[in-house]
Amino acid sequence: MAVLLFVRRVRPRVALVANARPTGRGAPTPDRVTRELTHVFLQKKLLQKLGPGLMHAFIFWGFIVLLPTIAEAAVAIVHKDSSLPLLGAASWFAFASDVFAALVVVGVAMAFFIRKVLKPDRFRGSHMGEADRILLLILAIVVTFLVWNASRIALGIAEVPDSRPVANLLSGLFGSGGGTEAAERVLVWAHLLVILGFLVFLPGSKHLHIATAPANVWLAKDGPTGRLEPNRIDLEAPEEDIRFGVATQKDLSKKQMLDLFSCTECGRCQEACPAWATGKPLSPKLLIMDLRDRVVAEAAGEVELQPLVPNAVIDQVVWDCVTCGACVRECPVDIEHIDTIVDLRRNLVMAESRFPQEASPMLRGVENQENPWGQPASARLDWAKDLEVRVLQEGDPAPEVLFWVGCAGAFDERAQKTTQSIARLLTAAGIDSAVLGPREKCTGDPARRMGHEYLFQMLAEQNVETLNGAGVTKIVASCAHCFNTLANEYPDYGGTYEVVHHTQLLSELIAAGRLQPRTGDGKITYHDACYLGRHNGEFDAPRDVIGGDIEEMPRNRERSFCCGAGGARMWMEEESPRINDTRFEEAVETGAETVATACPYCLVMLDDAAKGKGSDLRVADAATLLAESTLPS
Amino acid sequence: MNIVVLTKWVPEPEGTPTIGEDGLLVREGADGGLDPGDEYGLEAALQLVEAAGDGEITLLTMGPEIAQAALQRGLAMGAHKGVRITDESLRGADSLVTARVLAAAIKRQPFDLVIGGVESTDGYTGIVPAAIAELLGLPGLTFARELHLSDGTLTIERQTAAGYDVVVAPLPIVITVTAGATEPRYPSLKGVMAAKSKPVETLTLSDLGLSGDDVTPTQTVAEVTDAPPKQGGETVEFDDTTAARIADVLAEAKVI
Ligand code: SF4
Ligand code: SF4
């Protein structure tokens, strides 16, 4: 009966995932196997928060160990004196299940302590009552298990009583008379009934994650999180065959759908999200929950099938995201919020042309002048006026390293300083490098993260043609966004190069003695760029380039806090309190005199914050600091 | 509500245009597209038709094959159809000739409103819409920065140096819309695709019943030279006389 109910309740969800758009993921890869081991079995991502992580690990490991005891109890229901073959008589198993059951009790107690006493803000918006019911059910399962075993010990039917320290202790509760025999029957039935009740309760609850999470972790993206899945657009194809991102739930991929049913409502993502932290309506957790509730309600026929924006989440939620990846990194079940957000944007931009209007000059600029600044291509070399820089002409031999300047580096006055520093450092180190000059076009990153996949696709194809045509094999990029796009996304468009970030190249040159920085003075803090750090795992190179002791901000490296520019937010207005101001405050509090950056977007955002506050904390790229300490000025 | 929107293909405003030996702009193979100044009027037209709930917007342009790109952009934004007039003898056409040709094309179908930009981003003459109004014998309302339609009467706020005038006229009329009057929409990719199947008519002079005499320019380009380099400005140091000096400069420039 319970099993039937379970099947009936879980089936619509299984169908939703099964009928969703294929992901092309799933084949075993070393990454998948490793993730399954570390993220699921070793609970690595949960243990990023030690207290709550241990709490969960106790319950999770407890249940893994206790799984066979369900069968044990089922056998005992039929025949009191029987037990499982092999395991039933194994003293080590009796011991393990006894201890782990006790650990589950500890875990549940910890969970209640966290939820009722500590009450972290990350739970805001989660289903608290449901969580309590689940915890109580879990508690009931293990308590009935322990007490049932205690009664068996009291009755002398337990095969290996000495191996069950906890149950043994509890066996003192029972006499050996008829009352205990009855109690033993009642307890085993109660134990199994609670388990069955749990089973029925599971599909509609966030606790479904015990079934979905391992699959979701398996289907997660391999490789850097900075890469977005392409949404190929062939304008020659019949319109009904073209997918413009995600409009309704019918457009969701299997992974995106499974994400919705995997969320545990733990709120770790919400706690890390810069949009939420600055009071915006976007919370990655609420986004996932709202999408899930809508999808389920539509599938059940309770509401009509409608576009997910604004029916499940409002427009602003979709536009608030800076694609910083903090949510994805924190999520213990590897939900990929960014991919879904960008897919929703794709539909709004490409099908509806509905987006914050202030971003439209950026799109027009990228479309018409091939850069977000709307500057003519001829101005791409303005920064190089007083420098000797080789400009790669058509037919020229390829340089050892192509210096990809990027649009910010070419057109923004502050970022131009970084570009000049890098060019001078490369010359000083004797690197054979060249720039594309007017032949370089926007990588398409801002258009892509804004949702204009087609514009990105065109630029990617054009740039790949130029790069391949020039025989380029190695690229150094100074913008973290260019770096990410060239390294992780251009291979999807036929452009595979060795791509390094300027801090990586410069740190190598320092290590090789080709650049010799003087030890600087003055306290420096470093702001990790999301697309260099969290999305691509490079934390040390920029620190090596800066050199000396760094006054770290509280949120640094993998847990760095975004500058507010990613996800094309650079071109959108933001209500106060702003993300860049918030981050800048954090830098000020370190007492440093300089905040170093490694990405022009971060530079501009933090410098804007400095100007807005009238602060004299200097914002400069690591390369500029290196140039100052290496080269004659 | 039928609206004709005057559109023009212009070379990339951020680029450096090439001038041919005949003193005329080389259009073939150049980067360019719909004049950004035309988008404000088109957006106004789209809003009027959307508010009216029915109606048709026709984009009208004069120019060679390349001008098709300007029409496609306007169609992608939501205009319903396009008309392009092209004829060898129109090369080097001046403003008056352009106005005659466009007026002849406008007359071919019933319309309520003709909308143009204030001036083109390449030629900057700013007289074609007014000339069209004259040729059609209709009122010409220029520099509209805001427009409001009710009961067949259009009320505009006409931008002036001092502020704005309110001007009212019954349809049909010809108007020009200032840059910034509306916020032109960014076409969706679906719009771009749909534009490909919207009708575009290509007409020659004889289709319009015009002859060579009608299109003989009264102006020709004698010479094209580079603009003189900008003169270094005047730097006013800040002291007690600064305010007076600034006022003088503004007065000299006849701004105040
Ligand atoms: S990517 Fe960053 S801004 Fe976007 S939802 Fe995740 S944490 Fe929030
Ligand atoms: S999305 Fe992930 S991190 Fe966020 S609440 Fe759900 S499970 Fe937790």
mmCIF file of C-alpha atoms in Angstrom, chain A residues 235 239 242 244 350 353 357 364 367 369 374 376 452 454, chain B residues 12 14 39 73 183-190 193 196:
data_model
loop_
_atom_site.group_PDB
_atom_site.id
_atom_site.type_symbol
_atom_site.label_atom_id
_atom_site.label_comp_id
_atom_site.label_asym_id
_atom_site.label_seq_id
_atom_site.Cartn_x
_atom_site.Cartn_y
_atom_site.Cartn_z
ATOM 1 C CA LEU A 235 18.510 30.869 -38.488
ATOM 2 C CA GLU A 239 11.379 28.410 -36.527
ATOM 3 C CA ILE A 242 14.926 26.554 -33.013
ATOM 4 C CA PHE A 244 15.454 30.175 -27.808
ATOM 5 C CA MET A 350 15.969 36.438 -28.215
ATOM 6 C CA SER A 353 13.277 41.335 -26.445
ATOM 7 C CA GLN A 357 16.671 48.750 -21.316
ATOM 8 C CA ARG A 364 23.821 47.314 -30.033
ATOM 9 C CA GLU A 367 26.214 43.831 -32.673
ATOM 10 C CA GLN A 369 30.765 47.754 -33.594
ATOM 11 C CA GLY A 374 30.217 50.977 -29.313
ATOM 12 C CA PRO A 376 35.053 51.982 -33.781
ATOM 13 C CA HIS A 452 21.850 36.804 -26.631
ATOM 14 C CA TYR A 454 23.023 34.119 -31.301
ATOM 15 C CA GLU B 12 28.475 53.045 -39.718
ATOM 16 C CA GLU B 14 31.439 55.263 -35.665
ATOM 17 C CA GLU B 39 14.617 54.386 -34.903
ATOM 18 C CA ARG B 73 16.237 46.152 -39.285
ATOM 19 C CA GLU B 183 13.354 54.407 -26.491
ATOM 20 C CA PRO B 184 13.700 52.294 -29.620
ATOM 21 C CA ARG B 185 13.220 48.615 -28.972
ATOM 22 C CA TYR B 186 16.015 46.142 -29.531
ATOM 23 C CA PRO B 187 14.649 43.621 -32.012
ATOM 24 C CA SER B 188 14.314 40.084 -30.774
ATOM 25 C CA LEU B 189 15.907 37.318 -32.782
ATOM 26 C CA LYS B 190 12.406 36.065 -33.535
ATOM 27 C CA MET B 193 13.663 36.000 -38.489
ATOM 28 C CA LYS B 196 12.752 37.927 -43.661
#
